[in-house]
Every structure is written in structure tokens, then in C-alpha cells.
PDB file of C-alpha atoms and ligand atoms in Angstrom:
ATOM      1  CA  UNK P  21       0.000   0.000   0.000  1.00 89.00           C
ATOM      2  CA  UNK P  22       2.534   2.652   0.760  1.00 91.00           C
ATOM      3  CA  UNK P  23       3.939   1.654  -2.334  1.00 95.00           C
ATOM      4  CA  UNK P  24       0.845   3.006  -4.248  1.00 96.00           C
ATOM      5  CA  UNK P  25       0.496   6.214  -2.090  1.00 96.00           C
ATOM      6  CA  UNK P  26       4.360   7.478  -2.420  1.00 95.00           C
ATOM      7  CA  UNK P  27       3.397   6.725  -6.359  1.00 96.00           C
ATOM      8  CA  UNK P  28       0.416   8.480  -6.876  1.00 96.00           C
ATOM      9  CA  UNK P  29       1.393  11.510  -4.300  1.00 95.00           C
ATOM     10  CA  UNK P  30       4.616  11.762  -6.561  1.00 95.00           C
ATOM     11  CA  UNK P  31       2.902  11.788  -9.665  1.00 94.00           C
ATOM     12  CA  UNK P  32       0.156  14.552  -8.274  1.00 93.00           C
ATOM     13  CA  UNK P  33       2.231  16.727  -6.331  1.00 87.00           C
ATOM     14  CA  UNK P  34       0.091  18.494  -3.400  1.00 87.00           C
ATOM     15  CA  UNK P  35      -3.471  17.347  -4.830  1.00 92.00           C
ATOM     16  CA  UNK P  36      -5.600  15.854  -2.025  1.00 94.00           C
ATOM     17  CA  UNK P  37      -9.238  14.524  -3.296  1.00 97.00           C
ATOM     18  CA  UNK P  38     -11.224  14.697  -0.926  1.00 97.00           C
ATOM     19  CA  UNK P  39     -14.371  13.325  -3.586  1.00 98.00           C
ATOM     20  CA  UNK P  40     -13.936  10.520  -5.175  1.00 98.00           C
ATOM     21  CA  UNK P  41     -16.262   8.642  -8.655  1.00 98.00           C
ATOM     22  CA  UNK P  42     -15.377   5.132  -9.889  1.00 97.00           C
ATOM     23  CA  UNK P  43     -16.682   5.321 -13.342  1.00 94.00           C
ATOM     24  CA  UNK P  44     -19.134   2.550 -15.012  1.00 87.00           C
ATOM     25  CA  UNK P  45     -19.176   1.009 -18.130  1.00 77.00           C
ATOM     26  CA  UNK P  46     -19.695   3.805 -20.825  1.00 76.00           C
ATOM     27  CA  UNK P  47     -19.622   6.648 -18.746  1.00 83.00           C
ATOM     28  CA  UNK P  48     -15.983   7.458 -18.491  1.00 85.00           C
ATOM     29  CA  UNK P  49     -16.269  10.222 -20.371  1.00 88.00           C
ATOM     30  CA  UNK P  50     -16.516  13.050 -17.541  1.00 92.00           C
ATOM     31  CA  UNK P  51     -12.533  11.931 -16.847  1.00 94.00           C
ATOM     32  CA  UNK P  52     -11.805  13.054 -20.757  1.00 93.00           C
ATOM     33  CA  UNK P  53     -13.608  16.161 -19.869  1.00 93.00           C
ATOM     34  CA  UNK P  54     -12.505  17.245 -16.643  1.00 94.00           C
ATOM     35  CA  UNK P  55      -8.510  15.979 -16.440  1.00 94.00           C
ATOM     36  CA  UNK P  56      -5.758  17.871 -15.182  1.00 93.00           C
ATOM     37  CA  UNK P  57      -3.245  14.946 -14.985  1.00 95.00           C
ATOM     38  CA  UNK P  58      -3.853  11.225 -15.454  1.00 94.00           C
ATOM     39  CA  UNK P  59      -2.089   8.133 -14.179  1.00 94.00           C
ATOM     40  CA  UNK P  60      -2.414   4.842 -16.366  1.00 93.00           C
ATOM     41  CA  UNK P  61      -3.685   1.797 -14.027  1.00 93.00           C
ATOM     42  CA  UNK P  62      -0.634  -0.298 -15.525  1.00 92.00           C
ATOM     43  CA  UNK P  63       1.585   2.338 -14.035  1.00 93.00           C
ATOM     44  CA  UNK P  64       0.691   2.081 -10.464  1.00 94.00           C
ATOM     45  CA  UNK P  65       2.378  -0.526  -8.030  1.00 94.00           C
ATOM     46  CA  UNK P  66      -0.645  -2.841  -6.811  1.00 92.00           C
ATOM     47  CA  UNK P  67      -2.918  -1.942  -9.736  1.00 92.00           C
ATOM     48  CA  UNK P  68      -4.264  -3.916 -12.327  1.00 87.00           C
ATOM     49  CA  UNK P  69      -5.407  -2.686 -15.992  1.00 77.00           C
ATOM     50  CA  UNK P  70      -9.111  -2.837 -17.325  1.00 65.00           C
ATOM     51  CA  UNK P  71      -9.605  -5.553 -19.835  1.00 62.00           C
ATOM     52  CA  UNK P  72     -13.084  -4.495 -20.419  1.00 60.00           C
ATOM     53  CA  UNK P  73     -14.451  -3.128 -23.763  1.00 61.00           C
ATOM     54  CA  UNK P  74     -16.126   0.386 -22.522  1.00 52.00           C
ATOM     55  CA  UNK P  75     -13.374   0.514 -19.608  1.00 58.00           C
ATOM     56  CA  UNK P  76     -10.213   2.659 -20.307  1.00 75.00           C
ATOM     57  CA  UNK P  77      -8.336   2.153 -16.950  1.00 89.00           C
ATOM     58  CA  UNK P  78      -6.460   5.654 -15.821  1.00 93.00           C
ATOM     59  CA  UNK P  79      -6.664   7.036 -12.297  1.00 95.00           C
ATOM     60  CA  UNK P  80      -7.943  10.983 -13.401  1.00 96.00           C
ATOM     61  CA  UNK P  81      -7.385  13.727 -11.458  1.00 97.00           C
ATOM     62  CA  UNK P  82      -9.666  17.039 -11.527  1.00 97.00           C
ATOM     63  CA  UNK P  83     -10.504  19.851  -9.731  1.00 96.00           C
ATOM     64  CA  UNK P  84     -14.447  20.153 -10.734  1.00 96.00           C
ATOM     65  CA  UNK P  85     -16.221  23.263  -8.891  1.00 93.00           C
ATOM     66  CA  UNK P  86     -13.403  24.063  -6.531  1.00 94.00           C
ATOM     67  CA  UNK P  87     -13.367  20.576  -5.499  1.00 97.00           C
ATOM     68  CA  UNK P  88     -10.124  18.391  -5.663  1.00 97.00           C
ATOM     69  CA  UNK P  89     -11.418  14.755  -7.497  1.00 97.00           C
ATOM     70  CA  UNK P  90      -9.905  11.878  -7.883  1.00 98.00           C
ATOM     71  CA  UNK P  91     -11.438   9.787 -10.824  1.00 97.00           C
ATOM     72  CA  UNK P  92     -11.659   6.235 -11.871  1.00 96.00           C
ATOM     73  CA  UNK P  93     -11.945   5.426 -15.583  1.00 94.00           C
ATOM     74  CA  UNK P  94     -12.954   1.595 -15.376  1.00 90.00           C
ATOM     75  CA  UNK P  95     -12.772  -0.398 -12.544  1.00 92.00           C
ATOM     76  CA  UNK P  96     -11.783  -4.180 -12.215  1.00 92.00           C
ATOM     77  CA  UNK P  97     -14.507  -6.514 -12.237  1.00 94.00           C
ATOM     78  CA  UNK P  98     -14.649  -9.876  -9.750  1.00 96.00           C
ATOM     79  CA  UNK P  99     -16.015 -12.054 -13.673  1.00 95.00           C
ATOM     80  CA  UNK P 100     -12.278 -11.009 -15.089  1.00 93.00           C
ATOM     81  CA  UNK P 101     -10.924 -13.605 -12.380  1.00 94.00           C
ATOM     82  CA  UNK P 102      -9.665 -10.825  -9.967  1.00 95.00           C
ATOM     83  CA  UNK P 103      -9.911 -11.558  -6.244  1.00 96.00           C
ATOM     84  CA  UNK P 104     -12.492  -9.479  -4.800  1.00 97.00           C
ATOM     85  CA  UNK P 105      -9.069  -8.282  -2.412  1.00 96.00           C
ATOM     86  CA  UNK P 106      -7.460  -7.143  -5.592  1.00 95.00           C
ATOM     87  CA  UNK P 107     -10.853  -5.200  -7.522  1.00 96.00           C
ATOM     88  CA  UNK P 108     -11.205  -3.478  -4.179  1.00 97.00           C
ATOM     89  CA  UNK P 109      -7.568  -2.420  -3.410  1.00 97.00           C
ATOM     90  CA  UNK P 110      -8.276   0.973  -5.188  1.00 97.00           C
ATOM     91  CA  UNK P 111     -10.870   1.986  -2.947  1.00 98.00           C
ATOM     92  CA  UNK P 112      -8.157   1.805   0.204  1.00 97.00           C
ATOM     93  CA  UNK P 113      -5.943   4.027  -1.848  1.00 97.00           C
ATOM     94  CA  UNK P 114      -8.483   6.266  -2.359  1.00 97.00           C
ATOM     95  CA  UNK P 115      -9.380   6.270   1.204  1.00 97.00           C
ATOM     96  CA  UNK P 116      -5.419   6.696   2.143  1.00 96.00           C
ATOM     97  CA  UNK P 117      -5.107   9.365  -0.667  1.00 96.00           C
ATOM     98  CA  UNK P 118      -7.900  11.465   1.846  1.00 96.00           C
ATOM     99  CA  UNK P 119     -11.172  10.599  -0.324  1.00 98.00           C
ATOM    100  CA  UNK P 120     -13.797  11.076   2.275  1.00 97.00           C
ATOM    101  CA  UNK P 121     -17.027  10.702  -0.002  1.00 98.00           C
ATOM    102  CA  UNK P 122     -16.979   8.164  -2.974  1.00 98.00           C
ATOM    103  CA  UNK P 123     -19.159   8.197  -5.720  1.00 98.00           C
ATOM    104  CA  UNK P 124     -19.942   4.946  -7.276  1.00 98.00           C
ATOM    105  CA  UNK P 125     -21.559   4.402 -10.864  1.00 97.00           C
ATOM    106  CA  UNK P 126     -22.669   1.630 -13.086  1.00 95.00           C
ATOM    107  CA  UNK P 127     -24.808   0.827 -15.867  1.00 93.00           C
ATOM    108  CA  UNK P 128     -27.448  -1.386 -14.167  1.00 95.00           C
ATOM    109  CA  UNK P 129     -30.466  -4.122 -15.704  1.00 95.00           C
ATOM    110  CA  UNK P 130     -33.774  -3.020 -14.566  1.00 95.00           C
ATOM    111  CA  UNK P 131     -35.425  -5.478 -12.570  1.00 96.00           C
ATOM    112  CA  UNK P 132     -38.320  -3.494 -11.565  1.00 96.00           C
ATOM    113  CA  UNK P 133     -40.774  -3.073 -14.901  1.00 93.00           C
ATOM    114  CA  UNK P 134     -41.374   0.490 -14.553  1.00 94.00           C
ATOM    115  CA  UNK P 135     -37.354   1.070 -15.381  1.00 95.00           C
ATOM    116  CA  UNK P 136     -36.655   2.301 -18.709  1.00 92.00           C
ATOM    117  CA  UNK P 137     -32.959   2.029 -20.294  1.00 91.00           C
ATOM    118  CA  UNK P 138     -31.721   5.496 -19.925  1.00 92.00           C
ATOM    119  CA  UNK P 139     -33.365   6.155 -16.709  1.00 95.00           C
ATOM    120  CA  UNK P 140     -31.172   6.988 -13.802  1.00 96.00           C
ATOM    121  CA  UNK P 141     -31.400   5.544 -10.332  1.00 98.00           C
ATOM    122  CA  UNK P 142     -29.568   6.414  -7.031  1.00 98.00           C
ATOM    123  CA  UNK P 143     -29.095   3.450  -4.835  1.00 98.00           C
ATOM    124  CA  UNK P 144     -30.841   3.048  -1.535  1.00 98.00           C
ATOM    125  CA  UNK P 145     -29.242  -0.339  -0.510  1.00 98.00           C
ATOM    126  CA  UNK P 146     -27.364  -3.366  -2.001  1.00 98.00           C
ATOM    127  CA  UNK P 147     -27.961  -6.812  -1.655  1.00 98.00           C
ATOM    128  CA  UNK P 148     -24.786  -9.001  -1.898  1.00 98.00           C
ATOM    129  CA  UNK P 149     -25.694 -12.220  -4.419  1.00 98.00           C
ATOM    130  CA  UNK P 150     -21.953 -12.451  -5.419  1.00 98.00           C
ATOM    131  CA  UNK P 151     -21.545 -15.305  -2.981  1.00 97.00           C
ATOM    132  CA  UNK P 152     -18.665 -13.741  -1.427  1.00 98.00           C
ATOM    133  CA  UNK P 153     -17.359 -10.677   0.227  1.00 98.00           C
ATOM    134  CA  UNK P 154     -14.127  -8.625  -0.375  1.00 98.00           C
ATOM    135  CA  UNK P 155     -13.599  -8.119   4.007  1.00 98.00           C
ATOM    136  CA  UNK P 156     -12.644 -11.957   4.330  1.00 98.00           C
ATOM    137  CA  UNK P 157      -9.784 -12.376   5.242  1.00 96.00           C
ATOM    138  CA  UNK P 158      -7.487 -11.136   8.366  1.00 97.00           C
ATOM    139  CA  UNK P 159      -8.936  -7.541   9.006  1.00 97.00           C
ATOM    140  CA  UNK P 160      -6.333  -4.482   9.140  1.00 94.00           C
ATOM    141  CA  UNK P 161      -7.783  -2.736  12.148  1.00 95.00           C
ATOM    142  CA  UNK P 162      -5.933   0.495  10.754  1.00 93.00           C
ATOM    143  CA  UNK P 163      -9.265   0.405   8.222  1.00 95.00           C
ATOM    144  CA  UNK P 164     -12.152  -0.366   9.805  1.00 96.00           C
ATOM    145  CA  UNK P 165     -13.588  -2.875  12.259  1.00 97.00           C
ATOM    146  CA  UNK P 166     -14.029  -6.709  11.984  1.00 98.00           C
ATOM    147  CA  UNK P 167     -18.069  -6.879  12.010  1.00 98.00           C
ATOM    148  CA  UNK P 168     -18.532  -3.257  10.313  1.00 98.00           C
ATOM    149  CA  UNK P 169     -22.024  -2.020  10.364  1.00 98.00           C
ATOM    150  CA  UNK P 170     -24.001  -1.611   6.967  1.00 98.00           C
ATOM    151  CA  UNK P 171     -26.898  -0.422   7.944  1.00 98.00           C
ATOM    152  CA  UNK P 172     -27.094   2.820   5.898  1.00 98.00           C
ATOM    153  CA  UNK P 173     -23.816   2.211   3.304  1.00 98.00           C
ATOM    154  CA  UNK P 174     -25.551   4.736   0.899  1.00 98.00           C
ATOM    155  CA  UNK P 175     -25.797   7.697   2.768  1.00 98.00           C
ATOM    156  CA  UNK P 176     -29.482   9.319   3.552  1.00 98.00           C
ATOM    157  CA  UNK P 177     -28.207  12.649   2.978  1.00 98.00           C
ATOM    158  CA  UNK P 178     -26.030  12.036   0.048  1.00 98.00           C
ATOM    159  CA  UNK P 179     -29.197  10.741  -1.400  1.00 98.00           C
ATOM    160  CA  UNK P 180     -31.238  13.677  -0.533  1.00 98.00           C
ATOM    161  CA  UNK P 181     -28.331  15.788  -2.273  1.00 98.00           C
ATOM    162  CA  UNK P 182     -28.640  13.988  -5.566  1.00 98.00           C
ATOM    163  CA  UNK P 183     -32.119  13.947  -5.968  1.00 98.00           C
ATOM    164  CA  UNK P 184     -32.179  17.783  -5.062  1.00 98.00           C
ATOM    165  CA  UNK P 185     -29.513  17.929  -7.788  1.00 98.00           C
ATOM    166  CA  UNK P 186     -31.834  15.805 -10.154  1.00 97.00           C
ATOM    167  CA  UNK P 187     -34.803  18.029  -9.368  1.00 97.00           C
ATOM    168  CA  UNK P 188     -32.628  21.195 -10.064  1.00 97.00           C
ATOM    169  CA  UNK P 189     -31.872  19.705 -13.648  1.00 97.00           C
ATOM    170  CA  UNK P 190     -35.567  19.048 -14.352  1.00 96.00           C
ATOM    171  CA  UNK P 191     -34.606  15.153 -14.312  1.00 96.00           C
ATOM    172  CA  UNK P 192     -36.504  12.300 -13.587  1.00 95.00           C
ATOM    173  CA  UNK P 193     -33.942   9.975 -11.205  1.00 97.00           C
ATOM    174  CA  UNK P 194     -35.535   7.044  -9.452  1.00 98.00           C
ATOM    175  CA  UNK P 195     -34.119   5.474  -6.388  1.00 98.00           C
ATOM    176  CA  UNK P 196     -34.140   1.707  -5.500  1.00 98.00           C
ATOM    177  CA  UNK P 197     -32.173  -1.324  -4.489  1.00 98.00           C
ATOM    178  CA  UNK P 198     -29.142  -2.940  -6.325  1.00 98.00           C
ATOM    179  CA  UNK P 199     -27.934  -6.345  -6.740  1.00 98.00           C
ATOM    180  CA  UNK P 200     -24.825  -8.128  -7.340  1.00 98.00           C
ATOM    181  CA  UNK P 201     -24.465 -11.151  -9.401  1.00 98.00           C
ATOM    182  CA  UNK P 202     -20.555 -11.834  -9.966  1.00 98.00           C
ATOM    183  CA  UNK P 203     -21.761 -12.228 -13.899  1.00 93.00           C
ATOM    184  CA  UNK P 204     -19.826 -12.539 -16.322  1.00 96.00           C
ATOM    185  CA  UNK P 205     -23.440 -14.000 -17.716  1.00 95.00           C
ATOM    186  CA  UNK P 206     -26.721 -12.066 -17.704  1.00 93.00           C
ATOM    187  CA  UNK P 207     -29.183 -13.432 -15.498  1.00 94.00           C
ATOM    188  CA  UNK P 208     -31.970 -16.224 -16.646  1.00 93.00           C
ATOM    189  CA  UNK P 209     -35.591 -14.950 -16.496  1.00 92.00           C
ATOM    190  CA  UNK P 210     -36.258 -16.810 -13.349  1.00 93.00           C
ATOM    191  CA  UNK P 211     -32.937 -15.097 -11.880  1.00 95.00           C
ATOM    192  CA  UNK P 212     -34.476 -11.382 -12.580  1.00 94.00           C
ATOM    193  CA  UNK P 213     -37.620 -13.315 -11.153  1.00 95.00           C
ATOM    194  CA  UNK P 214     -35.459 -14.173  -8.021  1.00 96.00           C
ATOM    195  CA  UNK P 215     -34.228 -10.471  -7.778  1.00 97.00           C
ATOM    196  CA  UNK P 216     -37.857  -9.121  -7.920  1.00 96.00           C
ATOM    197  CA  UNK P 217     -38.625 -10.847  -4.805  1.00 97.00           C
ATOM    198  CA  UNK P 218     -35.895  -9.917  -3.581  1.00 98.00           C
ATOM    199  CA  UNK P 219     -36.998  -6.248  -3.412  1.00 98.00           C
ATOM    200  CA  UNK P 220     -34.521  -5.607  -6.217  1.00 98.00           C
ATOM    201  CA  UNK P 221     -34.995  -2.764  -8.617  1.00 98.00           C
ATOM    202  CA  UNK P 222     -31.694  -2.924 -10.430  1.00 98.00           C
ATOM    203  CA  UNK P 223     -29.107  -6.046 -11.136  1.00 97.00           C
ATOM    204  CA  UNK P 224     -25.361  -5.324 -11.996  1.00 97.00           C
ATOM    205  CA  UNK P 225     -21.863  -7.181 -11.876  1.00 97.00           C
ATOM    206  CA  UNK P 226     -20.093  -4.662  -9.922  1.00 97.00           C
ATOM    207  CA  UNK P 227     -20.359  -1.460  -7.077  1.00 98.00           C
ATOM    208  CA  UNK P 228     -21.018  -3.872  -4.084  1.00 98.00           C
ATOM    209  CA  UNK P 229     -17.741  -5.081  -3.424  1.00 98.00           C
ATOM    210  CA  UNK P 230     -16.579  -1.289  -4.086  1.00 98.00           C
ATOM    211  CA  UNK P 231     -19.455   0.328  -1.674  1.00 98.00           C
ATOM    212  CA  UNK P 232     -18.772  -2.391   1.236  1.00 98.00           C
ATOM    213  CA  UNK P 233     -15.288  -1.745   1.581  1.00 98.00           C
ATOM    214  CA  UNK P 234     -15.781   2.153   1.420  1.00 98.00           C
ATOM    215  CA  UNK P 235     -18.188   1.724   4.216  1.00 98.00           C
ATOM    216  CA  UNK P 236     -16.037  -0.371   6.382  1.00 98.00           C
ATOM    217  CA  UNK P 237     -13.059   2.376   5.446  1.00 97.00           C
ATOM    218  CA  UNK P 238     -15.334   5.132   6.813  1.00 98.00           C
ATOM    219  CA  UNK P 239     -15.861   6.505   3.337  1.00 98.00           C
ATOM    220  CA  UNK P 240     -19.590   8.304   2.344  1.00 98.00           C
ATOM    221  CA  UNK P 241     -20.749   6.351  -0.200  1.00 98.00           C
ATOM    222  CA  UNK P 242     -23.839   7.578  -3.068  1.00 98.00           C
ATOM    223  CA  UNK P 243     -24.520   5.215  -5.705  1.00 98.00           C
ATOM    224  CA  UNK P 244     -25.803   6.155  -9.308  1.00 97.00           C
ATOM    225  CA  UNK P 245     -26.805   3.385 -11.544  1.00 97.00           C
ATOM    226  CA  UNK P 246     -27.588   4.006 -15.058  1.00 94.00           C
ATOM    227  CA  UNK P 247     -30.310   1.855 -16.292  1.00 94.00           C
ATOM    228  CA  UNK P 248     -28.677  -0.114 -19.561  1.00 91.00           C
ATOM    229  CA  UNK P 249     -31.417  -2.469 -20.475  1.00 90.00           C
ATOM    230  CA  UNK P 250     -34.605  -3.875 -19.363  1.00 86.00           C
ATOM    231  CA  UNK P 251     -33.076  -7.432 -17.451  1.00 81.00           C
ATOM    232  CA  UNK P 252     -33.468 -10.751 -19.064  1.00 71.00           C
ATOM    233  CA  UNK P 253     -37.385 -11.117 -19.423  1.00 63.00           C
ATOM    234  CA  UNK P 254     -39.682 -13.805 -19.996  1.00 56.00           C
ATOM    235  CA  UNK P 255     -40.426 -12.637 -23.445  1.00 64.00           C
ATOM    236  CA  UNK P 256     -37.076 -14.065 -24.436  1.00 67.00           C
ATOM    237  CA  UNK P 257     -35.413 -10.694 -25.540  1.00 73.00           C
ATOM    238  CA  UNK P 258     -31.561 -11.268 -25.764  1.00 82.00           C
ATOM    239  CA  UNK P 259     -29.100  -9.260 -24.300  1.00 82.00           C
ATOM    240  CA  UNK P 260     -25.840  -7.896 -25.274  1.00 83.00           C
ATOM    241  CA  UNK P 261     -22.848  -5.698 -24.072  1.00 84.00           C
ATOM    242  CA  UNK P 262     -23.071  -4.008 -27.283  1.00 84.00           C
ATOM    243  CA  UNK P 263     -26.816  -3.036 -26.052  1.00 81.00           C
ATOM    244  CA  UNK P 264     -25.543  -1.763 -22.504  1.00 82.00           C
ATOM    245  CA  UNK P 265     -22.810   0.280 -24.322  1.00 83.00           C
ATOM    246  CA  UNK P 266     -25.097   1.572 -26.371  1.00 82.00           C
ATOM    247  CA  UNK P 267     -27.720   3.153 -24.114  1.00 83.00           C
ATOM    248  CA  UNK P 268     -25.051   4.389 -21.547  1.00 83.00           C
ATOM    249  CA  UNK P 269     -24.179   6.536 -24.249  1.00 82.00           C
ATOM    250  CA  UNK P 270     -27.240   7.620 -24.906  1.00 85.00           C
ATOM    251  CA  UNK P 271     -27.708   8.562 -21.117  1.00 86.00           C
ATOM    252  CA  UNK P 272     -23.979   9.615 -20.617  1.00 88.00           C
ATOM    253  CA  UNK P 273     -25.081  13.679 -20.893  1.00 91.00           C
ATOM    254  CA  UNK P 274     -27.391  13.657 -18.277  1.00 94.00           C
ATOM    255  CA  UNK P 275     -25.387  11.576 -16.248  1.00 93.00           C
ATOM    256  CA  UNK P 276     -22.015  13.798 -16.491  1.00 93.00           C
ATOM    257  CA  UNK P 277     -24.725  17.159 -15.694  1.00 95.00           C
ATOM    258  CA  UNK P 278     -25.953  15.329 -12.130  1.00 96.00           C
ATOM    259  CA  UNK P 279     -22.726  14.121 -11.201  1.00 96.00           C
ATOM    260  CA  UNK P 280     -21.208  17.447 -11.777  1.00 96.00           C
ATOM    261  CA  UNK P 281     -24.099  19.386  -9.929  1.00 96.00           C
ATOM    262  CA  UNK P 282     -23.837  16.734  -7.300  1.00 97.00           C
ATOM    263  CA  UNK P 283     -19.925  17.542  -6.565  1.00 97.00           C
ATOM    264  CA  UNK P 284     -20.715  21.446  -7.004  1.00 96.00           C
ATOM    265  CA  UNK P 285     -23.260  20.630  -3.687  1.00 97.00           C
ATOM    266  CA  UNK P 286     -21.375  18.352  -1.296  1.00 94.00           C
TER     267      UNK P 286
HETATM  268  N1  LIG R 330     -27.454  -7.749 -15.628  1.00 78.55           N
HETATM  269  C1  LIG R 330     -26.265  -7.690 -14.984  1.00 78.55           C
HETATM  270  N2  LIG R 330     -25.405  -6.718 -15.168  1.00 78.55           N
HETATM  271  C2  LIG R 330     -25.711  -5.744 -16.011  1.00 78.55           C
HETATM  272  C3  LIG R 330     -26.925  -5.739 -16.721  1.00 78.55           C
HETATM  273  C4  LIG R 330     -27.851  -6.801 -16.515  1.00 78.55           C
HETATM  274  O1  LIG R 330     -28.939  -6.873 -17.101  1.00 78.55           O
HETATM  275  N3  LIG R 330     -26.924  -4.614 -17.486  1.00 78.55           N
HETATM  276  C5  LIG R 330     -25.751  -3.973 -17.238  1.00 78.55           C
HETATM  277  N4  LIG R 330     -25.009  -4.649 -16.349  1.00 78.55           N
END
């Protein structure tokens, strides 16, 4: 870890983030936007690179209405064969680089039927279905406790911000649970049936690993999903990256415009 740190410090010279944003599949465009130095992922000691299509991989740093942000563009995913120590590894650097609020994105499947692709949804909760959890292991007591609480890990008042934000913008922005499959397959029918019961509104690969271990660090965490597709359906329409791609794109503008007035109010 110290490693990393002494890295990244030397490479950004008296820049302190206090906000951090890991950025989702096809919405890493606000770090080409808003960059005033970037660091490659293959660069940094303890880092791996993104192998995913839609995922470029660079650790982007910004300062965005006065504040100092540290961005990711792509994050590691537990389906590339990572250990869900190593995908989460960033998120201690970014609490040790002095990141006290992280903002986590995704592009999401809806589960609940009154989703449509495009929409945007803030997280209330998470439920774990990855069938693991990135705290096993010894615990390093210089990061959080052994048994950390999660009973609010997406902060009431972070949520209150962004939909105040959303409002402001004239946007519609739901808010609703998310679930984690580890993927790297799209759920069956009966799966998104599963997820429904669940109280799920919104099924992804990613984000809870990310969000548990920024809770347990003592890190404010907001979620933001963007809704990619309707999830795998009974009526036996397929489902493809290409499609998720696709529609993030499509919602990428309003995106970049909430997560910009969201940083301008914390
Ligand atoms: N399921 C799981 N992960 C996803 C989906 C989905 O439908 N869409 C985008 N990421």
C-alpha cells in the first residue's frame, strides 16, 4: 500500500481529493472532460489494468467546482478472475489518498418493470448475491472494524443531495435497491424473477464489493446506476454488451450534468 500512495502523491504533487467517482461502463467520459493529470492503471504498483471493452483504466485527477477529485476510468470486475481483495484495493488508496465521499456508478439491468434504459437511479441499498465478500480475510484494524455495520452504506443525505440535484436539472432519477451477481453472464428470467422478490430494482456485476469496503473504510458512499437495459425477461429478448454500451451513451449527458451538480453541492 505505501507503495501506491508514495506513487500516486509523486505523480500529483500536493493534490488531495477529498471526492472521489469510480466510473461505469460507458460513462468514463466526464474523466476526458474534466482531467488535469492522469495516471495509467498499468503504471501504479498494486494496480491492475481494465480488460473491459467500454473501460479505459487511468486514475484521473480534476478539480471540478473548486473541489479536488480523484477519478476512476474503469474499474476491475470480480467475472475477469480478480480476487475481490485485488478489484477493491483501489478503494483503500483512495481512502489513504484522503477521499472522504466516494461516488460509485454503473450501468445497471432493470429489474423493476417500470425502469426504462436510460433512466437513472440512485441506490438506496445493495444486496450481496456475489456469494462472497471482499472483508474476508485477516482484518487491518488500521481500516475499519471486523463486524462493520451496513446499515445505511448509501448515505441518507447524500441521497437527498442527488435527488435535489436531479430536481434542479428538471430530471426524472428514481431510487431503488441494487444487486450483485458476480456475472460474467446475464441473469436467466427466473434469476431477474429471483431479484424481484428480492426487493430488487436494479441487477449489476459490480459497485457492491466497491461500496462495502468504502463503508467499512469510513468513506460516504452515493450510488448512481444508469439503467442499460430492461433485465433478461420472460419474453425471451436477448441481451448484449453491445446493447448496454449503447444506451449508456445515450444517457452519458445527463449523467455527467448530475454528477457534476452533485460535486458542485457536497
Ligand atoms: N445484468 C447484470 N449486469 C448488467 C446488466 C444486466 O442486465 N446490465 C448492465 N449490467
Amino acid at each position: 500500500m505505501e507503495s501506491t500512495i508514495e506513487f500516486i502523491e509523486g505523480k500529483v504533487k500536493d493534490f488531495k481529493p477529498e471526492i472521489g467517482i469510480i466510473l461505469g461502463s460507458g460513462l468514463g467520459e466526464l474523466a476526458d472532460e474534466y482531467c488535469d493529470k492522469a495516471v495509467s492503471y498499468t503504471e501504479i504498483p498494486g494496480f491492475i489494468s481494465s480488460t473491459v471493452k467500454g473501460h479505459k483504466g487511468r486514475l484521473v485527477f480534476a478539480e471540478i467546482s473548486g473541489k479536488k477529485v480523484v477519478m476512476m476510468q474503469g474499474r476491475n470486475h470480480f467475472y475477469e478472475g480478480h480476487t475481490m481483495q485485488e478489484i477493491t484495493y483501489p478503494v483503500k488508496v483512495l481512502k489513504k489518498l484522503g477521499v472522504e465521499t466516494l461516488i460509485l456508478t454503473n450501468a445497471a439491468g432493470a429489474v423493476n418493470e417500470t425502469y426504462k434504459p436510460s433512466d437513472l437511479m440512485i441506490i438506496k441499498d445493495h444486496i450481496n448475491c456475489m456469494g462472497t465478500n471482499p472483508l474476508i480475510g485477516p482484518n487491518d484494524d488500521t481500516l475499519g472494524e471486523r463486524f462493520p455495520d451496513m446499515s445505511e452504506v448509501y448515505k441518507k443525505d447524500l441521497r437527498e443531495v442527488a435527488k435535489k440535484c436531479a430536481k434542479d436539472l428538471s430530471l426524472d432519477i428514481k431510487e431503488g435497491v441494487y444487486l450483485a451477481n458476480s456475472g460474467p453472464c446475464y441473469e436467466t428470467p427466473s434469476e431477474i424473477h429471483m431479484a424481484r422478490m428480492f426487493g430488487a430494482d436494479a441487477v449489476g456485476m459490480s459497485t457492491v464489493p466497491e461500496a462495502i469496503v468504502a463503508n467499512y473504510c469510513g468513506m460516504r458512499v452515493l450510488g448512481i446506476s444508469c439503467i442499460s437495459n430492461a433485465a433478461s425477461s420472460a419474453n425471451g429478448d436477448s441481451l448484449s454488451h453491445a446493447e448496454v454500451i449503447d444506451t449508456t451513451g445515450k444517457a452519458k449527458g445527463k449523467f455527467k450534468s448530475l454528477i457534476i451538480k452533485i460535486i458542485e453541492n457536497l
